[in-house]
Amino acid sequence: MSVIQPQLRPLQQFFRSGPMPCPYLPGRVERKLFTRLLGPYSAEVNSTLSRAGFRRSHDIVYRPVCPNCQACVPVRIPVGSFAPTRSQKRVRRANSDLTLAEAPAAATTEQYRLFSLYQNSRHGESDMARMAMADFAAMIDEGRADTSLFEARDAEGRLVGCMLTDRLTDGYSAVYSFYDPRQDRRSLGSFMILSLLERAQADGLPYVYLGYWIAQSRKMAYKAKFRPLEALGRDGWFRLPNDPTD
């Protein structure tokens, strides 16, 4: 009689990066704990680590372990409790002419043109603004873990917004979004998150993960506008106090 051995999963190896200048808070040092997404268990590992406060970039899943700093706070929106503010309702109305469709996680020239327009307008000093088409394709293609792209188009079919998204076992992770910076009145960044919340609700998924919120960083301030908002602390996920401002 033969005995079939149970399938053994490979150990997940973690590494710590060397010190680098913090990209968000001047004068501070950044270090990361990270691992790579490889093999058939990538989506499962990504889901598990996202619940533990990690974030995906390419085929790397990381979490800050910076010395003497805990400014990066993992946050997520509980879909069932989310209540849009007056301004968020206005964003929905302002973009009622747009359509949102899910597309495979495969880079296109159309997406790259919009990405470059966004980077040069909003983040011209960053390394991402210098990304070529091959670099952009790598960002989309590497480390896919049940990954897709949500594309927003206007009535003429023009691409005006795009969000790279991972589907997790308990929600969606908004990996990266970019949009037409010339259409400020639309607040397309907020629109993409609101649309992802609607998709999560339709799919019966309880959370939308937004990555890290940094109270002292203006670039990250928009995340605090989605309430209620949960943060990950030493004792697990907890709800942040509501901000009375709209």
PDB file of C-alpha atoms in Angstrom:
ATOM      1  CA  MET A   1       0.000   0.000   0.000  1.00  0.00           C
ATOM      2  CA  SER A   2       1.364   3.387  -0.977  1.00  0.00           C
ATOM      3  CA  VAL A   3       1.042   6.453   1.158  1.00  0.00           C
ATOM      4  CA  ILE A   4       0.489   9.793  -0.538  1.00  0.00           C
ATOM      5  CA  GLN A   5       2.482  12.440   1.261  1.00  0.00           C
ATOM      6  CA  PRO A   6       0.640  15.702   1.951  1.00  0.00           C
ATOM      7  CA  GLN A   7       1.764  18.624  -0.168  1.00  0.00           C
ATOM      8  CA  LEU A   8       4.333  20.701   1.661  1.00  0.00           C
ATOM      9  CA  ARG A   9       4.258  24.465   1.262  1.00  0.00           C
ATOM     10  CA  PRO A  10       7.558  26.290   1.024  1.00  0.00           C
ATOM     11  CA  LEU A  11       8.546  28.533   3.900  1.00  0.00           C
ATOM     12  CA  GLN A  12       7.918  32.234   3.362  1.00  0.00           C
ATOM     13  CA  GLN A  13      11.218  34.061   3.760  1.00  0.00           C
ATOM     14  CA  PHE A  14      11.267  37.609   5.102  1.00  0.00           C
ATOM     15  CA  PHE A  15      14.030  40.186   4.811  1.00  0.00           C
ATOM     16  CA  ARG A  16      14.764  43.626   6.226  1.00  0.00           C
ATOM     17  CA  SER A  17      15.898  46.436   3.995  1.00  0.00           C
ATOM     18  CA  GLY A  18      18.772  48.771   4.743  1.00  0.00           C
ATOM     19  CA  PRO A  19      18.136  52.350   5.918  1.00  0.00           C
ATOM     20  CA  MET A  20      16.827  54.770   3.290  1.00  0.00           C
ATOM     21  CA  PRO A  21      15.552  58.368   3.466  1.00  0.00           C
ATOM     22  CA  CYS A  22      11.830  58.416   4.226  1.00  0.00           C
ATOM     23  CA  PRO A  23       9.839  59.482   1.116  1.00  0.00           C
ATOM     24  CA  TYR A  24       7.061  61.034   3.226  1.00  0.00           C
ATOM     25  CA  LEU A  25       8.597  62.688   6.299  1.00  0.00           C
ATOM     26  CA  PRO A  26      11.787  64.740   5.788  1.00  0.00           C
ATOM     27  CA  GLY A  27      14.705  63.914   8.016  1.00  0.00           C
ATOM     28  CA  ARG A  28      13.508  60.435   8.933  1.00  0.00           C
ATOM     29  CA  VAL A  29      14.922  57.030   8.023  1.00  0.00           C
ATOM     30  CA  GLU A  30      12.887  54.261   6.437  1.00  0.00           C
ATOM     31  CA  ARG A  31      13.377  50.501   6.829  1.00  0.00           C
ATOM     32  CA  LYS A  32      11.065  47.748   5.594  1.00  0.00           C
ATOM     33  CA  LEU A  33      10.279  44.140   6.410  1.00  0.00           C
ATOM     34  CA  PHE A  34       9.464  42.430   3.134  1.00  0.00           C
ATOM     35  CA  THR A  35       8.928  39.174   1.290  1.00  0.00           C
ATOM     36  CA  ARG A  36       8.372  38.183  -2.338  1.00  0.00           C
ATOM     37  CA  LEU A  37       5.188  36.800  -3.855  1.00  0.00           C
ATOM     38  CA  LEU A  38       6.162  33.651  -5.707  1.00  0.00           C
ATOM     39  CA  GLY A  39       4.384  30.489  -6.786  1.00  0.00           C
ATOM     40  CA  PRO A  40       0.804  29.235  -6.568  1.00  0.00           C
ATOM     41  CA  TYR A  41       0.156  30.607  -3.069  1.00  0.00           C
ATOM     42  CA  SER A  42       0.754  34.263  -3.943  1.00  0.00           C
ATOM     43  CA  ALA A  43      -2.877  35.364  -3.597  1.00  0.00           C
ATOM     44  CA  GLU A  44      -3.267  33.583  -0.246  1.00  0.00           C
ATOM     45  CA  VAL A  45      -0.043  35.063   1.117  1.00  0.00           C
ATOM     46  CA  ASN A  46      -1.037  38.514  -0.102  1.00  0.00           C
ATOM     47  CA  SER A  47      -4.413  38.266   1.659  1.00  0.00           C
ATOM     48  CA  THR A  48      -2.903  37.057   4.917  1.00  0.00           C
ATOM     49  CA  LEU A  49      -0.206  39.720   5.002  1.00  0.00           C
ATOM     50  CA  SER A  50      -2.627  42.502   4.018  1.00  0.00           C
ATOM     51  CA  ARG A  51      -4.659  41.697   7.145  1.00  0.00           C
ATOM     52  CA  ALA A  52      -1.379  42.014   9.066  1.00  0.00           C
ATOM     53  CA  GLY A  53      -0.718  45.507   7.714  1.00  0.00           C
ATOM     54  CA  PHE A  54       1.519  44.723   4.753  1.00  0.00           C
ATOM     55  CA  ARG A  55       1.295  46.412   1.346  1.00  0.00           C
ATOM     56  CA  ARG A  56       2.103  45.089  -2.141  1.00  0.00           C
ATOM     57  CA  SER A  57       4.360  46.785  -4.719  1.00  0.00           C
ATOM     58  CA  HIS A  58       5.318  44.725  -7.781  1.00  0.00           C
ATOM     59  CA  ASP A  59       6.138  41.245  -6.416  1.00  0.00           C
ATOM     60  CA  ILE A  60       7.166  42.598  -3.010  1.00  0.00           C
ATOM     61  CA  VAL A  61       4.893  42.697   0.047  1.00  0.00           C
ATOM     62  CA  TYR A  62       6.301  44.977   2.725  1.00  0.00           C
ATOM     63  CA  ARG A  63       5.642  46.708   6.012  1.00  0.00           C
ATOM     64  CA  PRO A  64       7.624  49.607   7.536  1.00  0.00           C
ATOM     65  CA  VAL A  65       9.803  48.735  10.538  1.00  0.00           C
ATOM     66  CA  CYS A  66      11.373  52.143  10.900  1.00  0.00           C
ATOM     67  CA  PRO A  67      13.488  52.906  13.994  1.00  0.00           C
ATOM     68  CA  ASN A  68      11.756  55.211  16.475  1.00  0.00           C
ATOM     69  CA  CYS A  69       8.841  55.934  14.123  1.00  0.00           C
ATOM     70  CA  GLN A  70       5.339  54.503  13.797  1.00  0.00           C
ATOM     71  CA  ALA A  71       3.856  57.177  11.553  1.00  0.00           C
ATOM     72  CA  CYS A  72       2.721  54.723   8.838  1.00  0.00           C
ATOM     73  CA  VAL A  73      -0.637  53.343   9.997  1.00  0.00           C
ATOM     74  CA  PRO A  74      -2.333  50.551   7.975  1.00  0.00           C
ATOM     75  CA  VAL A  75      -5.971  51.523   7.318  1.00  0.00           C
ATOM     76  CA  ARG A  76      -9.045  49.926   5.769  1.00  0.00           C
ATOM     77  CA  ILE A  77     -12.665  50.923   5.205  1.00  0.00           C
ATOM     78  CA  PRO A  78     -15.401  48.636   6.625  1.00  0.00           C
ATOM     79  CA  VAL A  79     -17.698  48.448   3.619  1.00  0.00           C
ATOM     80  CA  GLY A  80     -20.922  47.715   5.500  1.00  0.00           C
ATOM     81  CA  SER A  81     -20.510  50.727   7.811  1.00  0.00           C
ATOM     82  CA  PHE A  82     -19.208  53.250   5.285  1.00  0.00           C
ATOM     83  CA  ALA A  83     -21.245  56.445   5.176  1.00  0.00           C
ATOM     84  CA  PRO A  84     -20.358  58.932   2.390  1.00  0.00           C
ATOM     85  CA  THR A  85     -20.006  62.562   3.381  1.00  0.00           C
ATOM     86  CA  ARG A  86     -21.787  65.386   1.584  1.00  0.00           C
ATOM     87  CA  SER A  87     -18.683  66.114  -0.472  1.00  0.00           C
ATOM     88  CA  GLN A  88     -18.312  62.434  -1.425  1.00  0.00           C
ATOM     89  CA  LYS A  89     -21.932  62.383  -2.568  1.00  0.00           C
ATOM     90  CA  ARG A  90     -21.120  65.396  -4.737  1.00  0.00           C
ATOM     91  CA  VAL A  91     -18.170  63.479  -6.189  1.00  0.00           C
ATOM     92  CA  ARG A  92     -20.494  60.644  -7.167  1.00  0.00           C
ATOM     93  CA  ARG A  93     -22.883  63.074  -8.875  1.00  0.00           C
ATOM     94  CA  ALA A  94     -20.054  64.904 -10.654  1.00  0.00           C
ATOM     95  CA  ASN A  95     -18.912  61.591 -12.177  1.00  0.00           C
ATOM     96  CA  SER A  96     -22.289  60.065 -12.970  1.00  0.00           C
ATOM     97  CA  ASP A  97     -21.366  60.224 -16.674  1.00  0.00           C
ATOM     98  CA  LEU A  98     -18.381  57.881 -16.191  1.00  0.00           C
ATOM     99  CA  THR A  99     -18.424  54.126 -16.564  1.00  0.00           C
ATOM    100  CA  LEU A 100     -16.207  51.783 -14.549  1.00  0.00           C
ATOM    101  CA  ALA A 101     -15.124  48.434 -15.966  1.00  0.00           C
ATOM    102  CA  GLU A 102     -12.803  45.710 -14.716  1.00  0.00           C
ATOM    103  CA  ALA A 103      -9.936  44.806 -17.062  1.00  0.00           C
ATOM    104  CA  PRO A 104      -7.169  42.177 -16.906  1.00  0.00           C
ATOM    105  CA  ALA A 105      -3.942  43.214 -15.194  1.00  0.00           C
ATOM    106  CA  ALA A 106      -2.056  43.807 -18.435  1.00  0.00           C
ATOM    107  CA  ALA A 107      -0.418  47.137 -19.259  1.00  0.00           C
ATOM    108  CA  THR A 108      -1.554  49.068 -22.335  1.00  0.00           C
ATOM    109  CA  THR A 109      -0.149  52.092 -24.123  1.00  0.00           C
ATOM    110  CA  GLU A 110      -3.333  54.005 -23.326  1.00  0.00           C
ATOM    111  CA  GLN A 111      -2.866  53.390 -19.612  1.00  0.00           C
ATOM    112  CA  TYR A 112       0.790  54.377 -19.771  1.00  0.00           C
ATOM    113  CA  ARG A 113      -0.031  57.711 -21.428  1.00  0.00           C
ATOM    114  CA  LEU A 114      -2.483  58.520 -18.636  1.00  0.00           C
ATOM    115  CA  PHE A 115       0.011  57.334 -16.000  1.00  0.00           C
ATOM    116  CA  SER A 116       2.753  59.576 -17.410  1.00  0.00           C
ATOM    117  CA  LEU A 117       0.407  62.560 -17.581  1.00  0.00           C
ATOM    118  CA  TYR A 118      -0.557  62.033 -13.955  1.00  0.00           C
ATOM    119  CA  GLN A 119       3.009  61.544 -12.703  1.00  0.00           C
ATOM    120  CA  ASN A 120       4.440  64.556 -14.530  1.00  0.00           C
ATOM    121  CA  SER A 121       1.628  66.757 -13.233  1.00  0.00           C
ATOM    122  CA  ARG A 122       1.404  65.559  -9.610  1.00  0.00           C
ATOM    123  CA  HIS A 123       4.737  63.892  -8.823  1.00  0.00           C
ATOM    124  CA  GLY A 124       7.215  65.313 -11.323  1.00  0.00           C
ATOM    125  CA  GLU A 125      10.122  65.063  -8.869  1.00  0.00           C
ATOM    126  CA  SER A 126       9.608  61.363  -8.124  1.00  0.00           C
ATOM    127  CA  ASP A 127      11.288  58.331  -9.686  1.00  0.00           C
ATOM    128  CA  MET A 128       7.903  57.173 -10.980  1.00  0.00           C
ATOM    129  CA  ALA A 129       7.709  60.206 -13.247  1.00  0.00           C
ATOM    130  CA  ARG A 130      10.734  58.823 -15.113  1.00  0.00           C
ATOM    131  CA  MET A 131       9.262  55.356 -15.669  1.00  0.00           C
ATOM    132  CA  ALA A 132       9.325  54.079 -19.253  1.00  0.00           C
ATOM    133  CA  MET A 133       6.640  51.841 -20.734  1.00  0.00           C
ATOM    134  CA  ALA A 134       8.615  48.743 -19.722  1.00  0.00           C
ATOM    135  CA  ASP A 135       8.785  49.968 -16.112  1.00  0.00           C
ATOM    136  CA  PHE A 136       5.062  50.644 -16.088  1.00  0.00           C
ATOM    137  CA  ALA A 137       4.345  47.183 -17.505  1.00  0.00           C
ATOM    138  CA  ALA A 138       6.472  45.646 -14.753  1.00  0.00           C
ATOM    139  CA  MET A 139       4.466  47.512 -12.110  1.00  0.00           C
ATOM    140  CA  ILE A 140       1.254  46.043 -13.519  1.00  0.00           C
ATOM    141  CA  ASP A 141       2.477  42.551 -14.356  1.00  0.00           C
ATOM    142  CA  GLU A 142       4.855  41.606 -11.533  1.00  0.00           C
ATOM    143  CA  GLY A 143       3.479  39.951  -8.423  1.00  0.00           C
ATOM    144  CA  ARG A 144      -0.077  39.599  -9.658  1.00  0.00           C
ATOM    145  CA  ALA A 145      -2.199  38.001  -6.945  1.00  0.00           C
ATOM    146  CA  ASP A 146      -5.820  37.888  -8.116  1.00  0.00           C
ATOM    147  CA  THR A 147      -5.097  41.320  -9.582  1.00  0.00           C
ATOM    148  CA  SER A 148      -7.133  43.418 -11.993  1.00  0.00           C
ATOM    149  CA  LEU A 149      -7.428  46.985 -13.259  1.00  0.00           C
ATOM    150  CA  PHE A 150     -10.520  49.126 -12.892  1.00  0.00           C
ATOM    151  CA  GLU A 151     -10.798  51.652 -15.717  1.00  0.00           C
ATOM    152  CA  ALA A 152     -12.987  54.759 -15.641  1.00  0.00           C
ATOM    153  CA  ARG A 153     -14.051  56.165 -19.009  1.00  0.00           C
ATOM    154  CA  ASP A 154     -16.070  59.197 -20.060  1.00  0.00           C
ATOM    155  CA  ALA A 155     -19.003  59.256 -22.478  1.00  0.00           C
ATOM    156  CA  GLU A 156     -16.604  59.400 -25.447  1.00  0.00           C
ATOM    157  CA  GLY A 157     -14.744  56.311 -24.246  1.00  0.00           C
ATOM    158  CA  ARG A 158     -11.621  58.190 -23.118  1.00  0.00           C
ATOM    159  CA  LEU A 159      -9.700  56.670 -20.223  1.00  0.00           C
ATOM    160  CA  VAL A 160      -9.735  59.183 -17.343  1.00  0.00           C
ATOM    161  CA  GLY A 161      -8.858  56.993 -14.348  1.00  0.00           C
ATOM    162  CA  CYS A 162      -7.292  53.647 -13.536  1.00  0.00           C
ATOM    163  CA  MET A 163      -6.829  51.649 -10.325  1.00  0.00           C
ATOM    164  CA  LEU A 164      -4.624  48.585  -9.878  1.00  0.00           C
ATOM    165  CA  THR A 165      -6.454  46.333  -7.427  1.00  0.00           C
ATOM    166  CA  ASP A 166      -5.909  43.025  -5.635  1.00  0.00           C
ATOM    167  CA  ARG A 167      -8.877  40.936  -4.609  1.00  0.00           C
ATOM    168  CA  LEU A 168      -8.270  39.535  -1.128  1.00  0.00           C
ATOM    169  CA  THR A 169     -10.212  36.892   0.764  1.00  0.00           C
ATOM    170  CA  ASP A 170     -11.856  39.642   2.832  1.00  0.00           C
ATOM    171  CA  GLY A 171     -11.907  42.612   0.488  1.00  0.00           C
ATOM    172  CA  TYR A 172     -10.128  44.651  -2.141  1.00  0.00           C
ATOM    173  CA  SER A 173      -6.713  46.260  -1.817  1.00  0.00           C
ATOM    174  CA  ALA A 174      -6.291  49.530  -3.723  1.00  0.00           C
ATOM    175  CA  VAL A 175      -2.679  49.033  -4.836  1.00  0.00           C
ATOM    176  CA  TYR A 176      -2.204  52.142  -6.982  1.00  0.00           C
ATOM    177  CA  SER A 177      -4.402  54.603  -8.854  1.00  0.00           C
ATOM    178  CA  PHE A 178      -3.789  57.358 -11.390  1.00  0.00           C
ATOM    179  CA  TYR A 179      -6.083  59.658 -13.301  1.00  0.00           C
ATOM    180  CA  ASP A 180      -6.368  62.682 -15.578  1.00  0.00           C
ATOM    181  CA  PRO A 181      -4.954  65.588 -13.521  1.00  0.00           C
ATOM    182  CA  ARG A 182      -6.618  68.136 -15.803  1.00  0.00           C
ATOM    183  CA  GLN A 183     -10.061  67.230 -14.467  1.00  0.00           C
ATOM    184  CA  ASP A 184      -9.728  68.458 -10.897  1.00  0.00           C
ATOM    185  CA  ARG A 185     -13.426  69.185 -10.508  1.00  0.00           C
ATOM    186  CA  ARG A 186     -14.179  65.481 -10.738  1.00  0.00           C
ATOM    187  CA  SER A 187     -11.995  64.464  -7.731  1.00  0.00           C
ATOM    188  CA  LEU A 188     -11.171  61.306  -9.638  1.00  0.00           C
ATOM    189  CA  GLY A 189      -9.006  59.821  -6.894  1.00  0.00           C
ATOM    190  CA  SER A 190     -11.941  59.845  -4.480  1.00  0.00           C
ATOM    191  CA  PHE A 191     -14.259  58.610  -7.220  1.00  0.00           C
ATOM    192  CA  MET A 192     -12.085  55.543  -7.815  1.00  0.00           C
ATOM    193  CA  ILE A 193     -12.152  54.616  -4.116  1.00  0.00           C
ATOM    194  CA  LEU A 194     -15.912  55.188  -3.894  1.00  0.00           C
ATOM    195  CA  SER A 195     -16.367  52.955  -6.933  1.00  0.00           C
ATOM    196  CA  LEU A 196     -14.213  50.237  -5.371  1.00  0.00           C
ATOM    197  CA  LEU A 197     -16.351  50.418  -2.230  1.00  0.00           C
ATOM    198  CA  GLU A 198     -19.450  49.862  -4.354  1.00  0.00           C
ATOM    199  CA  ARG A 199     -17.813  46.890  -6.060  1.00  0.00           C
ATOM    200  CA  ALA A 200     -16.821  45.375  -2.703  1.00  0.00           C
ATOM    201  CA  GLN A 201     -20.369  45.781  -1.446  1.00  0.00           C
ATOM    202  CA  ALA A 202     -21.771  44.119  -4.570  1.00  0.00           C
ATOM    203  CA  ASP A 203     -19.323  41.227  -4.170  1.00  0.00           C
ATOM    204  CA  GLY A 204     -20.090  40.786  -0.474  1.00  0.00           C
ATOM    205  CA  LEU A 205     -16.558  41.691   0.628  1.00  0.00           C
ATOM    206  CA  PRO A 206     -16.257  43.454   4.005  1.00  0.00           C
ATOM    207  CA  TYR A 207     -13.199  45.703   3.530  1.00  0.00           C
ATOM    208  CA  VAL A 208     -11.334  48.005   1.181  1.00  0.00           C
ATOM    209  CA  TYR A 209      -7.673  48.296   2.157  1.00  0.00           C
ATOM    210  CA  LEU A 210      -6.046  51.678   1.482  1.00  0.00           C
ATOM    211  CA  GLY A 211      -2.474  50.966   2.569  1.00  0.00           C
ATOM    212  CA  TYR A 212      -0.802  53.433   4.927  1.00  0.00           C
ATOM    213  CA  TRP A 213      -2.173  56.634   6.374  1.00  0.00           C
ATOM    214  CA  ILE A 214       0.367  59.155   7.666  1.00  0.00           C
ATOM    215  CA  ALA A 215      -1.199  61.971   9.676  1.00  0.00           C
ATOM    216  CA  GLN A 216       1.738  64.327   9.022  1.00  0.00           C
ATOM    217  CA  SER A 217       1.795  63.727   5.254  1.00  0.00           C
ATOM    218  CA  ARG A 218      -0.369  65.886   3.001  1.00  0.00           C
ATOM    219  CA  LYS A 219      -0.185  63.232   0.268  1.00  0.00           C
ATOM    220  CA  MET A 220      -1.870  60.712   2.558  1.00  0.00           C
ATOM    221  CA  ALA A 221      -4.488  63.031   4.070  1.00  0.00           C
ATOM    222  CA  TYR A 222      -7.252  61.970   1.648  1.00  0.00           C
ATOM    223  CA  LYS A 223      -7.506  58.516   3.274  1.00  0.00           C
ATOM    224  CA  ALA A 224      -8.821  60.007   6.530  1.00  0.00           C
ATOM    225  CA  LYS A 225     -11.851  61.382   4.640  1.00  0.00           C
ATOM    226  CA  PHE A 226     -13.357  57.912   4.274  1.00  0.00           C
ATOM    227  CA  ARG A 227     -15.252  57.148   7.468  1.00  0.00           C
ATOM    228  CA  PRO A 228     -15.579  55.039   9.408  1.00  0.00           C
ATOM    229  CA  LEU A 229     -11.939  54.050   8.999  1.00  0.00           C
ATOM    230  CA  GLU A 230     -10.178  51.200  10.770  1.00  0.00           C
ATOM    231  CA  ALA A 231      -6.497  51.229  11.708  1.00  0.00           C
ATOM    232  CA  LEU A 232      -4.189  48.406  12.738  1.00  0.00           C
ATOM    233  CA  GLY A 233      -2.596  48.779  16.156  1.00  0.00           C
ATOM    234  CA  ARG A 234      -0.804  46.553  18.639  1.00  0.00           C
ATOM    235  CA  ASP A 235      -4.073  44.906  19.716  1.00  0.00           C
ATOM    236  CA  GLY A 236      -5.501  44.448  16.212  1.00  0.00           C
ATOM    237  CA  TRP A 237      -7.820  46.505  14.022  1.00  0.00           C
ATOM    238  CA  PHE A 238      -9.773  49.301  15.686  1.00  0.00           C
ATOM    239  CA  ARG A 239     -12.022  52.108  14.500  1.00  0.00           C
ATOM    240  CA  LEU A 240     -10.551  55.610  14.354  1.00  0.00           C
ATOM    241  CA  PRO A 241     -12.589  58.459  15.859  1.00  0.00           C
ATOM    242  CA  ASN A 242     -14.772  60.187  13.303  1.00  0.00           C
ATOM    243  CA  ASP A 243     -13.651  63.568  11.995  1.00  0.00           C
ATOM    244  CA  PRO A 244     -16.601  65.976  12.312  1.00  0.00           C
ATOM    245  CA  THR A 245     -15.455  68.062   9.342  1.00  0.00           C
ATOM    246  CA  ASP A 246     -16.745  67.411   5.826  1.00  0.00           C
TER     247      ASP A 246
END
